[in-house]
Structure formats: C-alpha cells, structure tokens
Amino acid sequence: MKIAIGCDHGGIVLKQAILDELNKRGIEVTDMGCYDGQSVDYPDYGKAVAEAVSSGKADKGILMCGTGIGISIAANKVKGVRCGVCHDVFTATMCAEHNNANIIALGGRVVSPELAVKMVSAWLDTPFGGGRHAGRVAKITAIEDEYFK
Ligand code: RB5
C-alpha cells in the first residue's frame, strides 16, 4: 500500500501525527508538503495528492487543511478521486465502507492529532462494503464520465 499525504499550513500538526502512525504501520508514504507553518494555498496540495491517487502512483491519499473542506473540494476536481471530509471515527469509517473514498480529508482546526490518527486508522482498516454501495459509487463515476473531459 502506497499513500500520498499533503496539507496546507492549517493541517501541518495533524500531518506529523498521521505520518508517525503510517510509519509505525510500515506503509510507504510520499509526503507532498507543505513542510512548515508558512501560509500556502491548499488547492496546490489537494491537486498534488489527488493526481498521485488518480494516476495510480499512490493507492490512497490523506489531506489536511484548516477545515478539510477547501482541500477536499480541490482534490475532487481530479478525475477518479473520491475525497470525503471526516470529523470523527464514524464518518471516517463510513467514508471507506459506503463511499470507497480513496482520499480522506481532515481539518487541523477541527480535530485533534489523536483523533485524526484514530480516524485515519478506521478509514484504512475498514473495507468497502460493496453491494448497494457499489451501485451508488458507480453512479458517481457515471457523473464524472458525463462531466469530465
Ligand atoms: C487557510 O487559512 C484555510 O482557509 C484553509 O486551511 C482551509 O480551511 C480551507 O478550506
């Protein structure tokens, strides 16, 4: 499993905590920045991680900004990406089980590093439910096919 991770300045604290957890799990990680607390633009990092996932260079992606919202909106503009903003272990679990999200987005000003690690763990450890959820995710792909170039 290869994971691409990225954040803006609002997500930098969460990113370090999540990197520690991924390293503990022995997961191969590409850290696409940012690397310090200087103000940067979240779409740049959302795009970079989304492209890594969309191209197959990474199996999954993890994104963080202040709220998780802006960076998830940016990521979802890349074809093949299903990025969900999560706020707790329940939403992180559902993001995997129901939505088969290949990127999770978290808010550094919303959740603690400890909770973020629990959420990422739940998302990684929960398989996609398939069945009726597969049909719904296929409808998302159909929307992409209709509207993306
Ligand atoms: C940056 O101040 C903030 O707007 C950004 O981190 C994020 O919350 C946007 O959605």
CSV table of C-alpha atoms and ligand atoms in Angstrom, one decimal:
chain,number,residue,atom,x,y,z
A,1,MET,CA,0.0,0.0,0.0
A,2,LYS,CA,1.3,3.4,-1.0
A,3,ILE,CA,-0.1,6.6,0.5
A,4,ALA,CA,0.3,10.2,-0.7
A,5,ILE,CA,-0.2,12.8,2.0
A,6,GLY,CA,-0.4,16.6,1.8
A,7,CYS,CA,-1.6,19.6,3.7
A,8,ASP,CA,-1.6,23.4,3.9
A,9,HIS,CA,-0.4,25.3,7.0
A,10,GLY,CA,-3.7,24.6,8.7
A,11,GLY,CA,-3.0,20.8,8.7
A,12,ILE,CA,0.6,20.6,9.4
A,13,VAL,CA,0.2,19.4,13.0
A,14,LEU,CA,-2.1,16.6,12.0
A,15,LYS,CA,0.2,15.6,9.2
A,16,GLN,CA,3.1,14.9,11.5
A,17,ALA,CA,0.9,12.8,13.8
A,18,ILE,CA,-0.5,10.8,10.9
A,19,LEU,CA,3.0,10.3,9.4
A,20,ASP,CA,4.1,8.8,12.7
A,21,GLU,CA,1.2,6.3,12.6
A,22,LEU,CA,1.8,5.4,8.9
A,23,ASN,CA,5.5,4.9,9.6
A,24,LYS,CA,4.5,2.6,12.6
A,25,ARG,CA,2.4,0.6,10.2
A,26,GLY,CA,5.3,0.3,7.7
A,27,ILE,CA,3.3,2.0,4.9
A,28,GLU,CA,5.2,3.6,2.1
A,29,VAL,CA,4.4,7.3,2.2
A,30,THR,CA,5.0,10.2,-0.2
A,31,ASP,CA,4.9,13.4,1.7
A,32,MET,CA,3.9,16.1,-0.8
A,33,GLY,CA,4.1,19.0,1.7
A,34,CYS,CA,3.8,21.6,2.9
A,35,TYR,CA,6.6,21.2,5.3
A,36,ASP,CA,6.3,24.1,7.7
A,37,GLY,CA,3.7,26.6,9.1
A,38,GLN,CA,4.2,29.2,6.4
A,39,SER,CA,0.9,30.3,4.7
A,40,VAL,CA,0.3,28.4,1.5
A,41,ASP,CA,-2.6,27.7,-0.9
A,42,TYR,CA,-4.5,24.4,-0.1
A,43,PRO,CA,-5.5,23.8,-3.8
A,44,ASP,CA,-1.9,23.1,-4.7
A,45,TYR,CA,-1.6,20.3,-2.2
A,46,GLY,CA,-5.1,18.9,-2.9
A,47,LYS,CA,-4.2,18.7,-6.6
A,48,ALA,CA,-0.8,17.1,-6.0
A,49,VAL,CA,-2.2,14.3,-3.8
A,50,ALA,CA,-5.2,13.8,-6.0
A,51,GLU,CA,-3.0,13.4,-9.1
A,52,ALA,CA,-0.9,10.8,-7.3
A,53,VAL,CA,-4.0,8.8,-6.5
A,54,SER,CA,-5.7,9.3,-9.8
A,55,SER,CA,-2.6,8.2,-11.7
A,56,GLY,CA,-2.1,5.1,-9.6
A,57,LYS,CA,1.3,6.4,-8.1
A,58,ALA,CA,-0.5,6.1,-4.7
A,59,ASP,CA,-3.3,3.8,-3.7
A,60,LYS,CA,-4.8,6.3,-1.3
A,61,GLY,CA,-4.3,9.8,-0.2
A,62,ILE,CA,-4.6,11.8,3.0
A,63,LEU,CA,-5.2,15.6,3.0
A,64,MET,CA,-5.5,18.2,5.7
A,65,CYS,CA,-6.2,21.9,5.7
A,66,GLY,CA,-7.8,24.1,8.4
A,67,THR,CA,-11.2,22.6,8.0
A,68,GLY,CA,-10.6,19.8,5.4
A,69,ILE,CA,-13.1,21.5,3.2
A,70,GLY,CA,-11.1,23.5,0.7
A,71,ILE,CA,-8.5,20.8,0.1
A,72,SER,CA,-11.2,18.2,-0.4
A,73,ILE,CA,-13.0,20.4,-2.9
A,74,ALA,CA,-9.8,20.8,-4.9
A,75,ALA,CA,-9.0,17.1,-4.8
A,76,ASN,CA,-12.5,16.2,-6.0
A,77,LYS,CA,-11.8,18.1,-9.2
A,78,VAL,CA,-9.4,15.4,-10.3
A,79,LYS,CA,-11.0,12.5,-12.2
A,80,GLY,CA,-11.2,9.3,-10.3
A,81,VAL,CA,-10.9,10.9,-6.9
A,82,ARG,CA,-13.5,10.3,-4.1
A,83,CYS,CA,-12.4,12.5,-1.3
A,84,GLY,CA,-14.5,12.9,1.8
A,85,VAL,CA,-14.1,15.3,4.7
A,86,CYS,CA,-14.5,13.5,8.0
A,87,HIS,CA,-15.0,14.7,11.5
A,88,ASP,CA,-15.0,11.6,13.7
A,89,VAL,CA,-14.3,7.9,13.7
A,90,PHE,CA,-17.9,7.2,12.4
A,91,THR,CA,-17.6,9.4,9.4
A,92,ALA,CA,-14.1,8.1,8.6
A,93,THR,CA,-15.4,4.5,8.8
A,94,MET,CA,-18.4,5.3,6.6
A,95,CYS,CA,-16.1,7.1,4.1
A,96,ALA,CA,-14.4,3.7,3.5
A,97,GLU,CA,-17.4,1.4,3.9
A,98,HIS,CA,-20.1,3.3,2.0
A,99,ASN,CA,-18.2,5.7,-0.3
A,100,ASN,CA,-15.0,3.8,-1.1
A,101,ALA,CA,-13.2,7.1,-0.6
A,102,ASN,CA,-9.7,6.9,-2.0
A,103,ILE,CA,-8.7,10.2,-0.2
A,104,ILE,CA,-9.7,11.3,3.3
A,105,ALA,CA,-9.6,15.0,4.3
A,106,LEU,CA,-9.3,16.3,7.8
A,107,GLY,CA,-9.4,19.7,9.5
A,108,GLY,CA,-6.4,20.7,11.6
A,109,ARG,CA,-8.6,23.3,13.3
A,110,VAL,CA,-11.4,20.8,13.8
A,111,VAL,CA,-10.0,17.6,15.2
A,112,SER,CA,-7.1,16.8,17.5
A,113,PRO,CA,-4.0,14.9,16.3
A,114,GLU,CA,-5.0,12.0,18.5
A,115,LEU,CA,-8.5,11.8,16.9
A,116,ALA,CA,-7.0,12.3,13.5
A,117,VAL,CA,-4.9,9.2,13.9
A,118,LYS,CA,-7.9,7.2,15.1
A,119,MET,CA,-9.9,8.4,12.1
A,120,VAL,CA,-7.2,7.5,9.6
A,121,SER,CA,-6.8,4.1,11.2
A,122,ALA,CA,-10.5,3.5,11.0
A,123,TRP,CA,-10.5,4.5,7.3
A,124,LEU,CA,-7.5,2.3,6.4
A,125,ASP,CA,-8.8,-0.7,8.3
A,126,THR,CA,-12.4,-0.6,7.0
A,127,PRO,CA,-13.1,-2.4,3.7
A,128,PHE,CA,-15.5,-1.1,1.1
A,129,GLY,CA,-18.9,-2.6,1.8
A,130,GLY,CA,-19.7,-3.3,-1.9
A,131,GLY,CA,-23.3,-4.4,-2.8
A,132,ARG,CA,-25.7,-1.5,-2.9
A,133,HIS,CA,-22.8,0.9,-2.1
A,134,ALA,CA,-21.0,-0.2,-5.2
A,135,GLY,CA,-24.0,0.7,-7.3
A,136,ARG,CA,-24.1,4.2,-5.8
A,137,VAL,CA,-20.3,4.7,-6.2
A,138,ALA,CA,-20.8,3.6,-9.9
A,139,LYS,CA,-23.3,6.4,-10.2
A,140,ILE,CA,-20.7,8.9,-9.0
A,141,THR,CA,-18.3,7.6,-11.7
A,142,ALA,CA,-21.1,8.0,-14.3
A,143,ILE,CA,-21.4,11.7,-13.3
A,144,GLU,CA,-17.7,12.0,-13.7
A,145,ASP,CA,-17.8,10.4,-17.1
A,146,GLU,CA,-20.6,12.8,-18.1
A,147,TYR,CA,-19.0,16.0,-17.0
A,148,PHE,CA,-15.2,15.5,-17.1
A,149,LYS,CA,-13.2,15.9,-20.3
B,1,RB5,C1,-6.4,28.7,5.4
B,1,RB5,O1,-6.5,29.8,6.3
B,1,RB5,C2,-7.7,28.0,5.4
B,1,RB5,O2,-8.6,28.7,4.6
B,1,RB5,C3,-7.6,26.6,4.8
B,1,RB5,O3,-6.7,25.8,5.6
B,1,RB5,C4,-8.8,25.7,4.8
B,1,RB5,O4,-9.5,25.7,6.0
B,1,RB5,C5,-9.7,25.9,3.6
B,1,RB5,O5,-10.7,25.3,3.4
